Short mmCIF file of C-alpha atoms in Angstrom, two decimals:
data_model
loop_
_atom_site.label_atom_id
_atom_site.label_comp_id
_atom_site.label_asym_id
_atom_site.label_seq_id
_atom_site.Cartn_x
_atom_site.Cartn_y
_atom_site.Cartn_z
CA MET S 1 78.86 41.12 -40.47
CA PRO S 2 81.41 38.68 -39.10
CA SER S 3 84.63 37.89 -41.14
CA GLU S 4 85.00 34.36 -42.63
CA LYS S 5 88.66 34.02 -42.38
CA SER S 6 90.53 30.75 -41.87
CA GLY S 7 87.14 28.98 -41.87
CA ALA S 8 86.20 30.11 -38.56
CA ALA S 9 83.02 32.31 -37.73
CA ALA S 10 83.45 35.14 -35.31
CA PRO S 11 81.39 34.88 -32.21
CA ALA S 12 77.92 36.45 -32.48
CA SER S 13 78.46 38.99 -29.59
CA VAL S 14 81.25 40.31 -27.42
CA THR S 15 79.78 38.35 -24.68
CA GLN S 16 80.92 35.30 -26.51
CA ILE S 17 84.61 36.26 -26.38
CA PRO S 18 85.95 34.20 -23.30
CA GLY S 19 86.51 36.36 -20.34
CA ILE S 20 84.24 39.17 -21.38
CA LEU S 21 80.67 40.07 -19.98
CA ALA S 22 78.42 42.97 -21.06
CA GLY S 23 75.05 44.27 -19.77
CA HIS S 24 72.61 47.36 -19.91
CA ALA S 25 70.65 49.43 -17.65
CA THR S 26 67.88 51.41 -19.67
CA LEU S 27 65.70 54.16 -18.54
CA ALA S 28 63.47 54.10 -21.51
CA GLU S 29 61.04 56.55 -20.51
CA ALA S 30 63.77 59.07 -19.86
CA GLY S 31 65.68 58.32 -22.95
CA THR S 32 68.90 57.35 -21.17
CA GLY S 33 70.72 54.47 -19.89
CA CYS S 34 74.37 52.85 -19.57
CA THR S 35 76.22 49.92 -20.87
CA VAL S 36 79.18 48.09 -19.15
CA ILE S 37 81.70 45.78 -20.69
CA VAL S 38 83.36 43.78 -18.04
CA CYS S 39 86.51 41.63 -17.88
CA PRO S 40 86.47 40.02 -14.31
CA ALA S 41 90.02 38.62 -14.63
CA GLY S 42 91.35 41.98 -15.81
CA ALA S 43 92.26 43.15 -19.36
CA THR S 44 95.04 45.39 -20.64
CA GLY S 45 93.55 48.71 -21.48
CA GLY S 46 93.97 51.64 -23.87
CA VAL S 47 92.14 54.74 -24.98
CA ASP S 48 92.02 57.29 -27.63
CA VAL S 49 90.11 60.58 -27.30
CA ARG S 50 89.60 62.46 -30.59
CA GLY S 51 86.45 64.60 -29.93
CA GLY S 52 86.64 68.25 -28.62
CA ALA S 53 84.21 67.81 -25.67
CA PRO S 54 84.81 64.57 -23.85
CA ALA S 55 83.22 63.43 -20.49
CA THR S 56 85.43 60.68 -19.22
CA ARG S 57 86.79 58.66 -16.22
CA GLU S 58 90.10 57.01 -15.57
CA THR S 59 91.50 57.79 -19.08
CA ASP S 60 94.79 59.12 -17.66
CA LEU S 61 95.43 55.81 -15.76
CA LEU S 62 95.28 54.05 -19.12
CA ARG S 63 98.35 55.89 -20.46
CA PRO S 64 101.28 53.61 -21.17
CA GLU S 65 103.61 55.22 -18.65
CA GLU S 66 101.28 54.90 -15.70
CA THR S 67 101.68 51.90 -13.38
CA VAL S 68 98.37 50.36 -13.10
CA ASP S 69 98.36 47.63 -15.95
CA VAL S 70 94.85 46.24 -15.55
CA LEU S 71 91.29 47.34 -16.49
CA HIS S 72 88.33 45.51 -15.11
CA ALA S 73 85.40 47.40 -16.77
CA VAL S 74 84.50 50.14 -19.26
CA VAL S 75 81.34 52.01 -18.82
CA LEU S 76 79.52 53.71 -21.63
CA SER S 77 76.78 56.03 -20.29
CA GLY S 78 74.24 58.64 -21.19
CA GLY S 79 73.49 61.62 -18.88
CA SER S 80 76.34 63.90 -20.03
CA ALA S 81 78.76 64.43 -17.19
CA TYR S 82 76.04 63.36 -14.70
CA GLY S 83 76.43 59.92 -16.27
CA LEU S 84 79.87 59.58 -14.72
CA ALA S 85 78.28 58.33 -11.57
CA ALA S 86 77.24 55.12 -13.29
CA SER S 87 80.91 54.09 -12.93
CA CYS S 88 80.83 54.32 -9.24
CA GLY S 89 78.03 51.67 -9.23
CA VAL S 90 79.96 49.52 -11.48
CA ALA S 91 82.96 49.66 -9.18
CA GLU S 92 80.65 48.86 -6.09
CA GLU S 93 79.16 45.82 -7.88
CA LEU S 94 82.56 44.40 -8.87
CA GLU S 95 83.95 44.98 -5.32
CA ARG S 96 80.83 43.00 -4.09
CA ARG S 97 81.85 40.19 -6.43
CA ASP S 98 85.48 40.34 -5.19
CA VAL S 99 86.70 41.60 -8.65
CA GLY S 100 89.44 44.12 -8.61
CA LEU S 101 93.14 45.11 -8.12
CA ASP S 102 94.46 43.58 -4.80
CA VAL S 103 95.98 46.31 -2.91
CA GLY S 104 96.41 44.34 0.36
CA VAL S 105 93.69 45.75 2.46
CA ALA S 106 90.92 45.67 -0.45
CA LYS S 107 90.32 44.97 -3.96
CA VAL S 108 89.93 48.07 -5.94
CA PRO S 109 87.96 47.59 -9.25
CA ILE S 110 89.68 49.61 -12.15
CA VAL S 111 86.75 51.20 -14.07
CA SER S 112 87.23 53.58 -16.96
CA GLY S 113 84.28 55.20 -18.63
CA ALA S 114 82.86 57.83 -21.06
CA CYS S 115 79.59 59.67 -21.26
CA LEU S 116 77.33 61.15 -24.29
CA PHE S 117 74.99 63.88 -24.23
CA ASP S 118 71.28 62.62 -24.39
CA LEU S 119 69.77 65.22 -22.19
CA ALA S 120 67.77 66.63 -24.88
CA CYS S 121 66.24 63.25 -25.77
CA GLY S 122 63.61 62.35 -23.22
CA ASP S 123 63.71 63.69 -19.65
CA ALA S 124 66.86 65.75 -18.95
CA ARG S 125 66.14 65.45 -15.27
CA VAL S 126 66.82 61.72 -15.27
CA ARG S 127 70.45 60.37 -15.72
CA PRO S 128 72.10 57.06 -15.16
CA GLY S 129 73.63 56.88 -11.61
CA ALA S 130 75.21 54.53 -9.40
CA GLU S 131 72.14 52.42 -9.06
CA GLU S 132 72.00 51.93 -13.05
CA GLY S 133 75.79 51.09 -13.01
CA ARG S 134 75.24 48.50 -10.44
CA ALA S 135 72.23 47.03 -12.38
CA ALA S 136 74.09 46.92 -15.60
CA CYS S 137 77.18 45.21 -14.08
CA ALA S 138 74.86 42.62 -12.43
CA ALA S 139 73.09 42.08 -15.67
CA ALA S 140 76.41 41.44 -17.30
CA PHE S 141 77.16 38.58 -14.82
CA GLU S 142 73.70 37.27 -14.74
CA ARG S 143 73.41 37.10 -18.50
CA ALA S 144 76.89 35.69 -19.27
CA GLY S 145 77.15 34.40 -22.73
CA GLU S 146 73.85 35.73 -23.97
CA PRO S 147 74.14 38.05 -27.00
CA LEU S 148 74.16 41.83 -26.02
CA ALA S 149 71.05 43.71 -27.00
CA ARG S 150 71.40 46.51 -29.39
CA GLY S 151 69.43 49.62 -30.55
CA ASN S 152 67.54 51.59 -28.06
CA VAL S 153 69.17 50.17 -25.01
CA GLY S 154 71.76 51.05 -22.50
CA ALA S 155 74.05 53.92 -23.59
CA GLY S 156 72.26 53.78 -26.93
CA CYS S 157 68.78 54.71 -25.41
CA GLY S 158 68.92 58.30 -26.09
CA CYS S 159 71.31 58.51 -29.07
CA THR S 160 70.59 60.77 -32.17
CA VAL S 161 72.41 61.72 -35.30
CA GLY S 162 72.38 64.20 -37.98
CA LYS S 163 71.83 67.33 -35.92
CA LEU S 164 73.67 69.90 -38.10
CA ALA S 165 70.43 71.20 -39.49
CA GLY S 166 68.71 71.17 -36.07
CA PRO S 167 66.70 68.66 -34.13
CA GLY S 168 63.74 68.81 -36.38
CA ARG S 169 65.81 67.13 -39.18
CA ALA S 170 67.84 64.73 -36.85
CA MET S 171 67.32 60.94 -36.47
CA LYS S 172 67.29 58.40 -33.81
CA SER S 173 70.31 56.16 -33.62
CA GLY S 174 71.33 53.59 -30.93
CA LEU S 175 73.85 51.06 -29.77
CA GLY S 176 75.55 48.78 -32.11
CA GLU S 177 77.93 45.86 -31.99
CA ASP S 178 80.12 43.74 -34.32
CA VAL S 179 82.68 40.95 -33.93
CA GLU S 180 85.39 40.15 -36.52
CA ARG S 181 87.78 37.37 -36.71
CA ALA S 182 90.96 36.66 -38.44
CA GLY S 183 92.38 33.16 -37.67
CA GLU S 184 92.50 32.88 -33.89
CA LEU S 185 92.31 36.64 -33.39
CA VAL S 186 88.97 38.08 -32.52
CA CYS S 187 88.08 41.89 -32.21
CA GLY S 188 84.57 42.87 -31.09
CA ALA S 189 83.28 46.47 -30.87
CA VAL S 190 80.30 48.03 -28.92
CA SER S 191 79.45 51.60 -29.95
CA ALA S 192 76.88 54.10 -28.71
CA VAL S 193 76.36 56.27 -31.73
CA ASN S 194 75.38 59.78 -30.91
CA ALA S 195 77.31 61.79 -33.55
CA CYS S 196 76.82 65.31 -34.87
CA GLY S 197 77.19 64.01 -38.34
CA ASP S 198 75.55 61.36 -40.58
CA VAL S 199 76.23 57.66 -40.31
CA ARG S 200 77.52 55.79 -43.49
CA ASP S 201 78.01 52.14 -44.12
CA PRO S 202 81.87 51.94 -43.85
CA ASP S 203 81.99 49.15 -46.61
CA THR S 204 79.82 50.79 -49.30
CA GLY S 205 79.60 54.38 -48.32
CA GLU S 206 75.86 54.21 -48.24
CA ALA S 207 74.02 56.84 -46.12
CA ILE S 208 72.15 55.09 -43.26
CA ALA S 209 71.15 57.82 -41.03
CA GLY S 210 71.58 61.49 -40.47
CA VAL S 211 70.28 64.96 -41.50
CA ARG S 212 66.99 64.58 -43.31
CA THR S 213 65.76 66.50 -46.27
CA GLU S 214 63.47 69.49 -45.43
CA ASP S 215 60.48 67.38 -46.09
CA GLY S 216 61.72 64.68 -43.59
CA ARG S 217 61.38 61.90 -46.07
CA GLY S 218 64.97 61.21 -47.13
CA LEU S 219 68.55 61.74 -46.34
CA ALA S 220 70.43 65.02 -46.98
CA SER S 221 74.14 65.58 -46.29
CA SER S 222 75.55 67.09 -43.03
CA GLU S 223 78.90 67.53 -44.76
CA GLU S 224 77.34 69.58 -47.69
CA ALA S 225 75.40 71.43 -45.17
CA LEU S 226 78.55 72.28 -43.23
CA LEU S 227 80.63 73.14 -46.22
CA GLY S 228 77.97 75.12 -47.78
CA GLY S 229 77.74 77.24 -44.70
CA TYR S 230 74.11 76.67 -44.00
CA ALA S 231 74.33 74.25 -41.11
CA GLN S 232 72.43 75.28 -38.00
CA MET S 233 75.18 74.31 -35.50
CA PRO S 234 73.68 72.47 -32.52
CA LEU S 235 74.32 73.50 -28.93
CA GLU S 236 77.87 72.92 -28.08
CA ARG S 237 79.15 69.68 -26.64
CA THR S 238 75.67 67.91 -27.29
CA ASN S 239 77.04 64.95 -29.32
CA THR S 240 79.64 62.07 -28.94
CA THR S 241 80.10 58.70 -30.01
CA ILE S 242 81.55 56.27 -27.40
CA SER S 243 83.02 52.79 -28.08
CA CYS S 244 84.75 49.95 -26.58
CA VAL S 245 86.88 47.55 -28.56
CA VAL S 246 87.41 44.06 -27.10
CA THR S 247 90.06 41.73 -28.38
CA ASN S 248 91.53 38.45 -27.31
CA ALA S 249 95.00 39.59 -28.57
CA ARG S 250 98.02 39.86 -26.05
CA LEU S 251 98.91 43.52 -25.80
CA THR S 252 101.01 45.90 -23.69
CA LYS S 253 99.45 49.20 -22.51
CA ALA S 254 101.32 50.92 -25.22
CA GLN S 255 100.08 48.60 -27.97
CA ALA S 256 96.47 48.76 -26.64
CA THR S 257 96.85 52.51 -27.09
CA LYS S 258 98.02 52.10 -30.57
CA VAL S 259 95.02 49.99 -31.31
CA ALA S 260 92.67 52.47 -29.85
CA GLN S 261 94.24 55.08 -32.28
CA MET S 262 94.12 52.94 -35.05
CA ALA S 263 90.31 52.01 -34.26
CA ALA S 264 89.49 55.64 -34.09
CA ASP S 265 89.95 55.58 -37.95
CA ALA S 266 86.57 53.72 -38.13
CA TYR S 267 84.70 56.94 -37.12
CA ALA S 268 86.03 58.55 -40.10
CA HIS S 269 84.89 55.58 -42.17
CA ALA S 270 81.35 55.58 -40.80
CA ILE S 271 80.53 59.14 -39.59
CA VAL S 272 80.58 62.32 -41.68
CA PRO S 273 81.71 64.86 -40.44
CA THR S 274 83.48 63.26 -37.47
CA HIS S 275 85.62 64.32 -34.36
CA THR S 276 84.17 67.94 -34.46
CA THR S 277 84.39 70.40 -31.61
CA ASN S 278 80.96 69.37 -30.80
CA ASP S 279 81.73 65.69 -30.28
CA GLY S 280 83.62 63.90 -27.45
CA ASP S 281 84.53 60.86 -29.33
CA THR S 282 86.32 58.09 -27.32
CA VAL S 283 87.59 54.61 -28.05
CA PHE S 284 88.46 52.23 -25.29
CA VAL S 285 90.36 48.97 -25.79
CA MET S 286 90.37 45.85 -23.54
CA ALA S 287 92.78 43.09 -24.48
CA THR S 288 92.41 39.78 -22.71
CA GLY S 289 95.69 38.33 -23.73
CA ALA S 290 94.75 34.91 -24.98
CA VAL S 291 96.33 35.11 -28.59
CA ASP S 292 99.59 36.56 -30.03
CA ALA S 293 99.00 38.77 -33.10
CA PRO S 294 100.79 41.60 -34.73
CA VAL S 295 99.61 44.97 -33.42
CA ASP S 296 98.97 46.35 -36.78
CA VAL S 297 96.74 43.17 -37.67
CA VAL S 298 94.77 43.81 -34.34
CA GLY S 299 94.37 47.48 -35.16
CA ALA S 300 93.14 46.72 -38.68
CA LEU S 301 90.65 44.15 -37.53
CA ALA S 302 89.53 46.61 -34.82
CA VAL S 303 88.88 49.28 -37.46
CA ARG S 304 86.48 46.94 -39.39
CA ALA S 305 84.70 45.94 -36.22
CA LEU S 306 84.16 49.35 -34.92
CA GLY S 307 82.98 50.78 -38.27
CA ARG S 308 80.58 47.97 -38.73
CA ALA S 309 79.38 48.46 -35.04
CA ILE S 310 78.59 52.21 -35.75
CA ALA S 311 76.72 51.35 -38.74
CA ASP S 312 74.76 48.79 -36.60
CA GLY S 313 73.92 51.29 -34.07
CA ALA S 314 72.07 53.23 -36.80
CA ARG S 315 70.46 50.45 -38.23
CA GLN S 316 69.21 48.81 -35.00
CA ALA S 317 67.62 51.93 -33.68
CA GLU S 318 63.90 52.29 -33.48
CA GLY S 319 62.11 55.69 -33.89
CA ALA S 320 61.45 57.29 -30.49
CA TYR S 321 61.12 60.53 -28.72
CA GLY S 322 59.97 62.14 -31.87
CA TYR S 323 62.99 61.18 -33.97
CA PRO S 324 62.49 58.69 -36.89
CA ALA S 325 65.05 55.93 -37.30
CA ALA S 326 66.69 54.52 -40.42
CA ARG S 327 64.12 51.79 -40.66
CA ASP S 328 61.29 54.49 -40.85
CA LEU S 329 62.54 56.12 -44.10
#
């Protein structure tokens, strides 16, 4: 749902933001995959990790006090901690394409990433690795400018939500996207929605997907189940919503970090409950530096884009692996 400010429509996809590429590798039969967002020229990066059980790569490097000030790719992957291997394949493909930080003797691609737990959806023995990372990165270059696919693709392939009453009442979710514009400023978000809680429309509060009623035909409330003491807590560390916000704003690393912190509020707008001990929620920011804008404006627009991307992930999903989707109710 793009903003319509200053008479300009937002791009339809993050892939239409100048300097940004994105692609997927999907292992549909196994219920897993990975998604990569690439800025070949290098972006300013930031990150915010709110969940209690993250699986991440190169997040310390994005801290404002660290010296590396460029980020070439963010990898969102399934496969739990095993999925971190996908980032190695992305780095290899970027090196092959001569993308990276010039250190004199070589170019080193700076690749950050986060993984979600989808091992219980599909085949737990199959996880995204270096091969899938290379494939997703290659797809990003080969499909430059084409809208990014959403739903049961890439990191969204094995996503589920509403697991507080056990897997029998959970629902299928997926990968969502939204792009917002305020004047010349653009913020886009890509989110793989694998939350412990329920997904709501951040604009209306309407429930989209989550824990189902006992008869499976409607939506109940994870929050009420938790507060009422009758939630069946899932296996620890089996959730996580991982996201990347892309903006054309000119930001320092400290400012990108602040935008990531602000954008994380979108989780609270769209997921209830959120940032639990069973989630590894992570938000990356990539800023291309084309437009000057106040940091608070960038952060507010990022919150809007990410909240709507999370809702989109639930709406775009198709029922699979025994889990119904929002469109099935």
